[in-house]
Coordinates of C-alpha atoms and ligand atoms in Angstrom, one line a residue:
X3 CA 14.3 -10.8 10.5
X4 CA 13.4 -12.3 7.3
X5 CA 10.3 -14.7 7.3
X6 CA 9.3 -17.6 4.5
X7 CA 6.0 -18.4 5.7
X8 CA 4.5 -17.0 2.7
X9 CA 1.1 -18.9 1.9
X10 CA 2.3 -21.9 0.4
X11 CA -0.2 -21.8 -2.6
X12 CA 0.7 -17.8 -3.5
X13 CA 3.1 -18.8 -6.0
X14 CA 0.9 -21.2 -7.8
X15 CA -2.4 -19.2 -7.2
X16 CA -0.7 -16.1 -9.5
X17 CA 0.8 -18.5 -12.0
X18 CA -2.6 -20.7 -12.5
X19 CA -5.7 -20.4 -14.5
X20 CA -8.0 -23.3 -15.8
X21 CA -7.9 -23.7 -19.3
X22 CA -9.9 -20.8 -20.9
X23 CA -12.2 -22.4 -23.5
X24 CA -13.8 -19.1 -24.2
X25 CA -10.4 -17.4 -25.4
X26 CA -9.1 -20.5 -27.4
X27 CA -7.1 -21.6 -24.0
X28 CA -4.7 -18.3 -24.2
X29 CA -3.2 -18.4 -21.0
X30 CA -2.5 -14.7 -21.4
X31 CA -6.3 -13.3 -20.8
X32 CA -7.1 -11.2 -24.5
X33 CA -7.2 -6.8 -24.1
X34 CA -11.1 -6.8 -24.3
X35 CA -10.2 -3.2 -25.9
X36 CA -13.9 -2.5 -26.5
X37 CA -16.0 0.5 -24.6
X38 CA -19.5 -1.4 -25.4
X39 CA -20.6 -4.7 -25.9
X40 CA -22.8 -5.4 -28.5
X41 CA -26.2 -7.8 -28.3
X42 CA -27.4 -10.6 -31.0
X43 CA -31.4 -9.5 -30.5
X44 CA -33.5 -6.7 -28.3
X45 CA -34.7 -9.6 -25.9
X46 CA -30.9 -10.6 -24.6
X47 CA -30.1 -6.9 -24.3
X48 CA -33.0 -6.2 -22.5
X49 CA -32.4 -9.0 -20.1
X50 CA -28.8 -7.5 -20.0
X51 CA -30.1 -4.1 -18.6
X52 CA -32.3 -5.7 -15.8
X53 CA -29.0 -6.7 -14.4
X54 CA -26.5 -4.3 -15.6
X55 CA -23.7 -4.7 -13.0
X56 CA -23.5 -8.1 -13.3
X57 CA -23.5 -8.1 -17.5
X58 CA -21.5 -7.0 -19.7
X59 CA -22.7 -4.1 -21.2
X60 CA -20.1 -1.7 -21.3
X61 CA -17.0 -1.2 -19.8
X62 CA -17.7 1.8 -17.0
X63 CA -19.7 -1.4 -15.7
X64 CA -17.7 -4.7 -16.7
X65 CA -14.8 -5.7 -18.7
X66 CA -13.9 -9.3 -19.2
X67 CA -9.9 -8.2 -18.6
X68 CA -10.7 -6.3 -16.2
X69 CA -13.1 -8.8 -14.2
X70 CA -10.3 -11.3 -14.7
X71 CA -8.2 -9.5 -12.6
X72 CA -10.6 -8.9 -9.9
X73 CA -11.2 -12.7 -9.5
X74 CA -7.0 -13.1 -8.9
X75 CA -6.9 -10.2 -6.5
X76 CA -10.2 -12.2 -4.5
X77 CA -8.4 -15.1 -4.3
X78 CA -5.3 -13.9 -3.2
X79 CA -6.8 -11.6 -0.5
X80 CA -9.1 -14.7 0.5
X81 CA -12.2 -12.3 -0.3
X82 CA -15.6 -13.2 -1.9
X83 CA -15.3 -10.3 -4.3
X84 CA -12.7 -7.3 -5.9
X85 CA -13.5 -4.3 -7.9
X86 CA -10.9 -2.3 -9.4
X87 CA -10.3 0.9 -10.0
X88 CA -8.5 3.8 -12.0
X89 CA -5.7 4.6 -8.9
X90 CA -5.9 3.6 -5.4
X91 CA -7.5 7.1 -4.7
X92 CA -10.2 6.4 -6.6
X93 CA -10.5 3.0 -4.4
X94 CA -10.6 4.8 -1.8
X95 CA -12.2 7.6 -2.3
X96 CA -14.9 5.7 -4.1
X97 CA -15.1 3.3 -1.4
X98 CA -15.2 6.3 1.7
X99 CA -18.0 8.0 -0.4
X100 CA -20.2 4.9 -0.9
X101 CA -19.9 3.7 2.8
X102 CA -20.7 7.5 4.6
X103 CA -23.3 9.8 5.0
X104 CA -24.0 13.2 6.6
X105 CA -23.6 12.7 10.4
X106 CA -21.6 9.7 10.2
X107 CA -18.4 9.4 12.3
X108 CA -15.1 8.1 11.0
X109 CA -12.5 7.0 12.9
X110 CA -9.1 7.1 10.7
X111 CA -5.2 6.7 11.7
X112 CA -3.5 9.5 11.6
X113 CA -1.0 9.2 9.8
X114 CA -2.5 7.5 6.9
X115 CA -1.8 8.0 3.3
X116 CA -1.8 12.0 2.4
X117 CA -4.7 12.1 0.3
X118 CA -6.8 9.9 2.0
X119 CA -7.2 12.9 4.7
X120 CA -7.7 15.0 2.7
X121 CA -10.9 13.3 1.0
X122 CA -12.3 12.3 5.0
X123 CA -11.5 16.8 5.1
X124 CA -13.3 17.2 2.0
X125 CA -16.0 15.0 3.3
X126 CA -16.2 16.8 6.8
X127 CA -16.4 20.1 5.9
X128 CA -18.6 19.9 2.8
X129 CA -20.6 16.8 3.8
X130 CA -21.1 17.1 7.5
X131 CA -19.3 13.8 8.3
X132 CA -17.1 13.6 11.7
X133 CA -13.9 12.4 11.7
X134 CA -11.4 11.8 14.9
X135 CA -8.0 11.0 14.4
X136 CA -6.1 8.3 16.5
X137 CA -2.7 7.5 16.9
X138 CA -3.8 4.0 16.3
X139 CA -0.7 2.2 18.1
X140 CA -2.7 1.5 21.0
X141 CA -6.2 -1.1 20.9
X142 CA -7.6 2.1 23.4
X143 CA -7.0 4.7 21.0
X144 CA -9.8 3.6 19.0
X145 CA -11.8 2.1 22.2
X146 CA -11.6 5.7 23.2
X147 CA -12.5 7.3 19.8
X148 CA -16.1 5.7 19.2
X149 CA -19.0 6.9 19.4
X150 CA -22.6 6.2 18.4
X151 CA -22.7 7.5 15.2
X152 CA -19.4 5.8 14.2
X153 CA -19.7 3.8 10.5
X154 CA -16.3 3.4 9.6
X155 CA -12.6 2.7 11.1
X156 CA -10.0 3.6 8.3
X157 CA -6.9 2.0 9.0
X158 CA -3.1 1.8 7.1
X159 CA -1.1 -0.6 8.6
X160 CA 2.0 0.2 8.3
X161 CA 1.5 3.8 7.8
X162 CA 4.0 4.6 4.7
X163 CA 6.2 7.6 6.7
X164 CA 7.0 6.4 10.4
X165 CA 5.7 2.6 9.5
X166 CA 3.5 2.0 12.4
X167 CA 1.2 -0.8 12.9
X168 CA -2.6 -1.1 14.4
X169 CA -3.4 -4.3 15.9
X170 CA -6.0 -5.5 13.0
X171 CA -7.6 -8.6 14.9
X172 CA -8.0 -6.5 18.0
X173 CA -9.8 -3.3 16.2
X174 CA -11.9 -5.6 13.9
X175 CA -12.9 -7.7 16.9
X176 CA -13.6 -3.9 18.5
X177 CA -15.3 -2.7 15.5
X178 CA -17.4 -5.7 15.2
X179 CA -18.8 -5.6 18.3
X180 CA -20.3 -1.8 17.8
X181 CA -21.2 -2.8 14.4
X182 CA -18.5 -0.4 12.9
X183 CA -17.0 -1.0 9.0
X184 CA -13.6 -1.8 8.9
X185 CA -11.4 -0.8 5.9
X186 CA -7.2 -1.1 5.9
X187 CA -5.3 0.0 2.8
X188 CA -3.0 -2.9 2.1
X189 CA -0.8 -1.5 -0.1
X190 CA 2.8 -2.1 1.7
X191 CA 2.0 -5.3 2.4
X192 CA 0.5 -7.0 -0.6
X193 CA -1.4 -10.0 0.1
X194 CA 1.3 -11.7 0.1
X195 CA 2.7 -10.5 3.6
X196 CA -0.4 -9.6 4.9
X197 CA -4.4 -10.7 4.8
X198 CA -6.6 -8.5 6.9
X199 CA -9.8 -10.5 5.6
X200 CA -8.6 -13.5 7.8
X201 CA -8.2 -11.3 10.5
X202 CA -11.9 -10.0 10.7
X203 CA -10.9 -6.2 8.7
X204 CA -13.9 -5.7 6.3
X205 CA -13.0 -4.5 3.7
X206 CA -9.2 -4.4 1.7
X207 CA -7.7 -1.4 -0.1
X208 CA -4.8 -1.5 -2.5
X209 CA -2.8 1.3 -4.3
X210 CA -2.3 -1.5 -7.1
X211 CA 0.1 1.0 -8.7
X212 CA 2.6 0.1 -6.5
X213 CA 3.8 -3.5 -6.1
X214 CA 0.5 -4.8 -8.2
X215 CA 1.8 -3.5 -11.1
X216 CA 5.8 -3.8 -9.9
X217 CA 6.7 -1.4 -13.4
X218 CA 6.1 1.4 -12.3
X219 CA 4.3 1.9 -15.5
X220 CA 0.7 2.4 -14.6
X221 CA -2.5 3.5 -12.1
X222 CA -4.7 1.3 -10.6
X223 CA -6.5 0.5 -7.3
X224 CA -9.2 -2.3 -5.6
X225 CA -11.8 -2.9 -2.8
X226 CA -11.7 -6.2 -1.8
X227 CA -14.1 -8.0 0.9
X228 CA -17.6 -9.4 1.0
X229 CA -19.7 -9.2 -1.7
X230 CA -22.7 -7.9 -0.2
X231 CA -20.2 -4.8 0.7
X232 CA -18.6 -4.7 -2.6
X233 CA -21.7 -4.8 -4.5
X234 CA -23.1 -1.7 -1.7
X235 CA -19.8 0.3 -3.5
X236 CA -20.8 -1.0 -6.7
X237 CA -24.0 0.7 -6.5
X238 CA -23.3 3.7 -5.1
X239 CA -20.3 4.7 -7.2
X240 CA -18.6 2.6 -9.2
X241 CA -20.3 3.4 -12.4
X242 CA -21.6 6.8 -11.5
X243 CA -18.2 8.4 -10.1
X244 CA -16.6 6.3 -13.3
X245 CA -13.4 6.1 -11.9
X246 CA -12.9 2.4 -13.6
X247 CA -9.5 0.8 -14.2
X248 CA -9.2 -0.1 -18.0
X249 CA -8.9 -3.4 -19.9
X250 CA -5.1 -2.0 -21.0
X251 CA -4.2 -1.4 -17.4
X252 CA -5.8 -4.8 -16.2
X253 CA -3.3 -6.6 -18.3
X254 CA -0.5 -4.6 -17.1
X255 CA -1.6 -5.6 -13.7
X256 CA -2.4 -8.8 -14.4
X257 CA 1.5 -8.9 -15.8
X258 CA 2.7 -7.9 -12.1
X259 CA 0.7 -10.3 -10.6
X260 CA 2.1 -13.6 -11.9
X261 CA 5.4 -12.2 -10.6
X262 CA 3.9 -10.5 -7.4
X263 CA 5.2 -12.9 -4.6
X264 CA 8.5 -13.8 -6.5
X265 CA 9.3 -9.5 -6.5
X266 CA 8.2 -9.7 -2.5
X267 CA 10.5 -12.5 -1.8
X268 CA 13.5 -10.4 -3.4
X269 CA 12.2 -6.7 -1.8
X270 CA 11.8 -8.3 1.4
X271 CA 15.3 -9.9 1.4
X272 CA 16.7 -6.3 -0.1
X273 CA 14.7 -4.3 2.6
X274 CA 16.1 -5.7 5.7
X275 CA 19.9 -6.2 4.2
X276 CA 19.8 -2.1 4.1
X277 CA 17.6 -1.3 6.9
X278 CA 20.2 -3.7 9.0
X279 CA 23.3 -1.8 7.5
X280 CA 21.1 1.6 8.3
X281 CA 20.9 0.3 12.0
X282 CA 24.6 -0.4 12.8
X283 CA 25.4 3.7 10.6
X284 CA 26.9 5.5 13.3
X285 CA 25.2 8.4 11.2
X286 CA 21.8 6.8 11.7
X287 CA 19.8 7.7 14.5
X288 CA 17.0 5.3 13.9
X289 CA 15.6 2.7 11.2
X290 CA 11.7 2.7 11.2
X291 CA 11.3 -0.8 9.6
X292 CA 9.4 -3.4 11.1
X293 CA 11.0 -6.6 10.4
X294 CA 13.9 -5.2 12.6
X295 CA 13.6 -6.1 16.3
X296 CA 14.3 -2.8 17.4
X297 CA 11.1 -1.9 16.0
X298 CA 8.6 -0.9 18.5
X299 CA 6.3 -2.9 17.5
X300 CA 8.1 -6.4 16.0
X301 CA 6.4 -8.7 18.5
X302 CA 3.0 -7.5 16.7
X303 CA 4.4 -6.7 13.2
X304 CA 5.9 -10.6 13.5
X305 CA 2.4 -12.2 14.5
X306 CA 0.6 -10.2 11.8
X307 CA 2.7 -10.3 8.7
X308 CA 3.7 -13.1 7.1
X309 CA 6.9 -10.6 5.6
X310 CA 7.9 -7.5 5.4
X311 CA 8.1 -5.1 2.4
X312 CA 10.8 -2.7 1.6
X313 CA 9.7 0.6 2.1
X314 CA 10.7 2.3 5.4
X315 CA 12.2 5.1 6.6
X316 CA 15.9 6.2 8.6
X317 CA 16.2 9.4 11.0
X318 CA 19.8 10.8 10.1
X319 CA 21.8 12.5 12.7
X320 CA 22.5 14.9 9.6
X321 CA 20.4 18.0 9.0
X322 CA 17.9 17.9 6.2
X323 CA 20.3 20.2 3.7
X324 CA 23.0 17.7 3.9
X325 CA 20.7 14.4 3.6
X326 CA 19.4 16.0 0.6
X327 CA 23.3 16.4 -1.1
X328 CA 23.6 12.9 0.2
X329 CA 20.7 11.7 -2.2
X330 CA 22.1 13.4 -4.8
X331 CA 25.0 11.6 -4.6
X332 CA 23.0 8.4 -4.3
X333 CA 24.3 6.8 -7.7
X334 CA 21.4 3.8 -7.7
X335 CA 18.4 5.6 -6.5
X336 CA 16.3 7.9 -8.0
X337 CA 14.9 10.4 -6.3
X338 CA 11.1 10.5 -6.6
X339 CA 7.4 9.7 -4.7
X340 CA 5.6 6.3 -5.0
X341 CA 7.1 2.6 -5.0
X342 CA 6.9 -0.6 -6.2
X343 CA 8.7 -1.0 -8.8
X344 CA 11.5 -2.4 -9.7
X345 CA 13.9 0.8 -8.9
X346 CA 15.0 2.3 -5.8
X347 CA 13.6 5.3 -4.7
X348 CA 14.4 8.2 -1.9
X349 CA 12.7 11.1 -0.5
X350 CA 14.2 13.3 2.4
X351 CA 12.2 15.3 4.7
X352 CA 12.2 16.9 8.3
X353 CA 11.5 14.5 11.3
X354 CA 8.0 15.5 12.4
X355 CA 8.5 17.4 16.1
X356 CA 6.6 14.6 17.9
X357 CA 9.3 11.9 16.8
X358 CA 12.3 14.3 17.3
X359 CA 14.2 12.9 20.5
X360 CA 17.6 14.2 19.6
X361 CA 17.5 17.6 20.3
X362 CA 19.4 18.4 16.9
X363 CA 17.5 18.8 13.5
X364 CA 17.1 15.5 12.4
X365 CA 16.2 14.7 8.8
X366 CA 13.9 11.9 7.9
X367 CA 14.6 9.7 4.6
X368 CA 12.2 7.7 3.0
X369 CA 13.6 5.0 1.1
X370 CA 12.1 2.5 -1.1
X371 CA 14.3 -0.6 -2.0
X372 CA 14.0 -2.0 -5.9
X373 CA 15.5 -5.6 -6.9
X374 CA 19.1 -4.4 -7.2
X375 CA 21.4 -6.2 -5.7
X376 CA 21.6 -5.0 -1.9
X377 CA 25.5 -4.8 -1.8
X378 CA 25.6 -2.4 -4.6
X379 CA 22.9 0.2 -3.1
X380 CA 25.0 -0.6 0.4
X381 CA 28.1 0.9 -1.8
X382 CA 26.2 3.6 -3.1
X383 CA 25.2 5.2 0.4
X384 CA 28.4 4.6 1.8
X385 CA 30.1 6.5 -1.1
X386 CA 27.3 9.3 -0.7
X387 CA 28.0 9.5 3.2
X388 CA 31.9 9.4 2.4
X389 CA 31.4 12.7 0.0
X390 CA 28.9 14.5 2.2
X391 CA 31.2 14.2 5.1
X392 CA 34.4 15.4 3.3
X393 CA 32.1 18.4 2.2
X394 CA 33.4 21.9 4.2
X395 CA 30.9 22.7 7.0
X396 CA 29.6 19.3 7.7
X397 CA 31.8 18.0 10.4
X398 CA 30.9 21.0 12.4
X399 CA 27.1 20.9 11.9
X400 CA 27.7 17.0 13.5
X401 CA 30.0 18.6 15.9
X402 CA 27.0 19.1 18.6
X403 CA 26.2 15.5 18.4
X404 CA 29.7 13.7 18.5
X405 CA 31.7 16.9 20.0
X406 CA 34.9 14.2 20.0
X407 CA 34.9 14.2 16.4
Ligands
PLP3 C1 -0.1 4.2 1.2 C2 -0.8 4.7 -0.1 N1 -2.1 4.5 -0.3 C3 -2.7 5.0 -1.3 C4 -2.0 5.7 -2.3 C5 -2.8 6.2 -3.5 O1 -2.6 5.4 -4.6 P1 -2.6 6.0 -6.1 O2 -1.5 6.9 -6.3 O3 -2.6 4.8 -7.0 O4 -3.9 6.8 -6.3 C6 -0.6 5.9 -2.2 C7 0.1 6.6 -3.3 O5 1.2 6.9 -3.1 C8 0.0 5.4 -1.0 O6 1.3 5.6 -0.8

């Protein structure tokens, strides 16, 4: 189900800046391509290093490009302050690693983002921090999961494999009450489908690389919340782990911003035109997308999100071998990790035992929609399905399923 309640300012918030006096009223922001920033006397640099994470001193601290940016991505996350970074792992990681300490407990979803685990591992084992993994589906998963010692809740919502959703006002409302951080990588949703800060989550993370940037041409990630929290990851790490995004990539990003909620509008739209032709495959055992009402979770995923993005995933009643020929086929999409640009992307992969209800060997196919035009990637599977069923061999590894045909 498509929605078009997208905040009604988001397309002029991306598109507008006041007239820039200090750049000669460019309206594209200059590349402040410069690792220092030189002072007129001794007194004004002085008085520059009494506050050096507010001036501008040198880039590993602040970049006028880059600052810019992080004043767009406040706005449109309706947070006091944003700090970006050189990849949404370094947001993250830099983030985790300012916010915990030996003995702390973590509560994180578990199917979040890859990497993400492994830092909270790397934390655990090397840093003495706790961490419990929760489903995250359920309000009592993380009811369940707290303790004393708990400082952070670490949520992804929709995880980016099996696309399911936590319920961020209940767990913020939760978390507030023990006095527990909140922190939800926004990544599939963008702002523009989704703004935890109005919900009560803490704190905003973004893999930028993906629909920030829309090009598929460059890193970057951001924090986004209060200040007083931002500035606590400011001063523990932002300078001295250095992982900084660059006055380059800012303009890139600031690039795929003006267009951000234009490209959602289209993914969105492309999204649910294939996930809906994936649902009515007689191939297709189930489409994990949440703008579909078959989702498990719609009634949540439809109060929560303002739209829905267009990565999900499809469980294919063919094996894994025979999904992967079936990509290959794929004329339109390439095959490839990440998303967010402009191209559509595919992944295939086993069906984790947990989700397998068919009894068979079910493969699991991650696929990211770009702004082609949806009948043309509709054509391109169903020519892939037509020569992957004509191959020898393949209408007798369905033949347990359908033993008519
Ligand atoms: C959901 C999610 N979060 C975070 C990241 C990490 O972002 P980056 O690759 O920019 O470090 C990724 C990257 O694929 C991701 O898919």
């Amino acid at each position: 189900m498509e929605r078009s309640s997208l905040d009604e300012q988001l397309h002029t918030k991306v598109s507008h800046d006041t007239i820039d006096r200090q750049h000669h009223g460019a309206v594209s922001i200059p590349v402040y391509s410069s690792s220092l920033f030189a002072f007129e006397d001794h007194a004004s640099f002085d008085h520059a290093m009494e506050d050096v994470l507010a001036a501008t001193v040198y880039s590993r601290g602040n970049n006028p490009t880059v600052q810019f940016l992080e004043r767009k991505i406040a706005q449109l996350e309706q947070g006091e302050k944003a700090r970006c970074f050189a990849s949404g792992m370094a947001a993250i990681a830099s983030t985790l690693h300012a916010l915990l300490g030996t003995g702390d407990h973590v509560i994180c979803v578990e199917r979040a983002y890859g990497p993400t685990r492994e830092f909270l591992g790397e934390l655990a084992t090397r840093f003495g921090i706790e961490v419990t993994y929760v489903g995250g589906s359920r309000l009592s998963d993380f009811e369940h999961a707290l303790k004393p010692n708990t400082k952070v809740i670490y949520l992804e919502s929709p995880t980016s494999g099996l696309f399911e959703l936590q319920d961020l006002a209940g767990v913020a409302k939760l978390a507030r009450q023990a006095g527990v951080i909140t922190m939800i990588d926004n990544s599939w949703a963008t702002p523009c489908f989704q703004r935890p800060l109005t919900m009560g989550i803490d704190l905003v993370l973004h893999s930028m690389t993906k629909y920030f940037s829309g090009h598929s041409d460059c890193l970057g990630g951001t924090v986004v919340g209060a200040a007083a929290l931002v500035d606590t990851i400011e001063r523990r790490g932002y300078m001295l782990l250095g992982g900084i995004m660059t006055a380059h990539t800012a303009s890139l990003m600031i690039r795929g911003l003006r267009t951000l909620p234009l490209r959602m509008e289209r993914h969105q739209k492309n999204g649910l035109a294939v996930a809906s032709y994936l649902e009515q495959h007689p191939l297709v055992n189930r489409v994990n997308h949440p703008g579909l009402r078959s989702h498990p979770q719609h009634e949540l995923a439809s109060r929560q999100l303002d739209g829905f993005s267009s990565l999900f995933s499809f469980e294919s009643k063919l094996p894994v071998n025979a999904m992967k020929r079936w990509a290959d086929a794929l004329g339109y999409f390439r095959i490839g990790v990440s998303w967010g640009g402009y191209e559509s992307l595919v992944t295939v992969g086993t069906t984790p035992p947990e989700r397998n209800t068919s009894g068979t060997n079910p493969s699991i196919i991650r696929l990211y929609i770009g702004l082609e035009d949806p009948e043309a990637l509709i054509e391109d599977m169903n020519q892939a399905w037509r020569l992957v069923l004509s191959e020898e061999g393949v209408i007798e590894e369905l033949n347990p399923i359908h033993p008519s045909s």
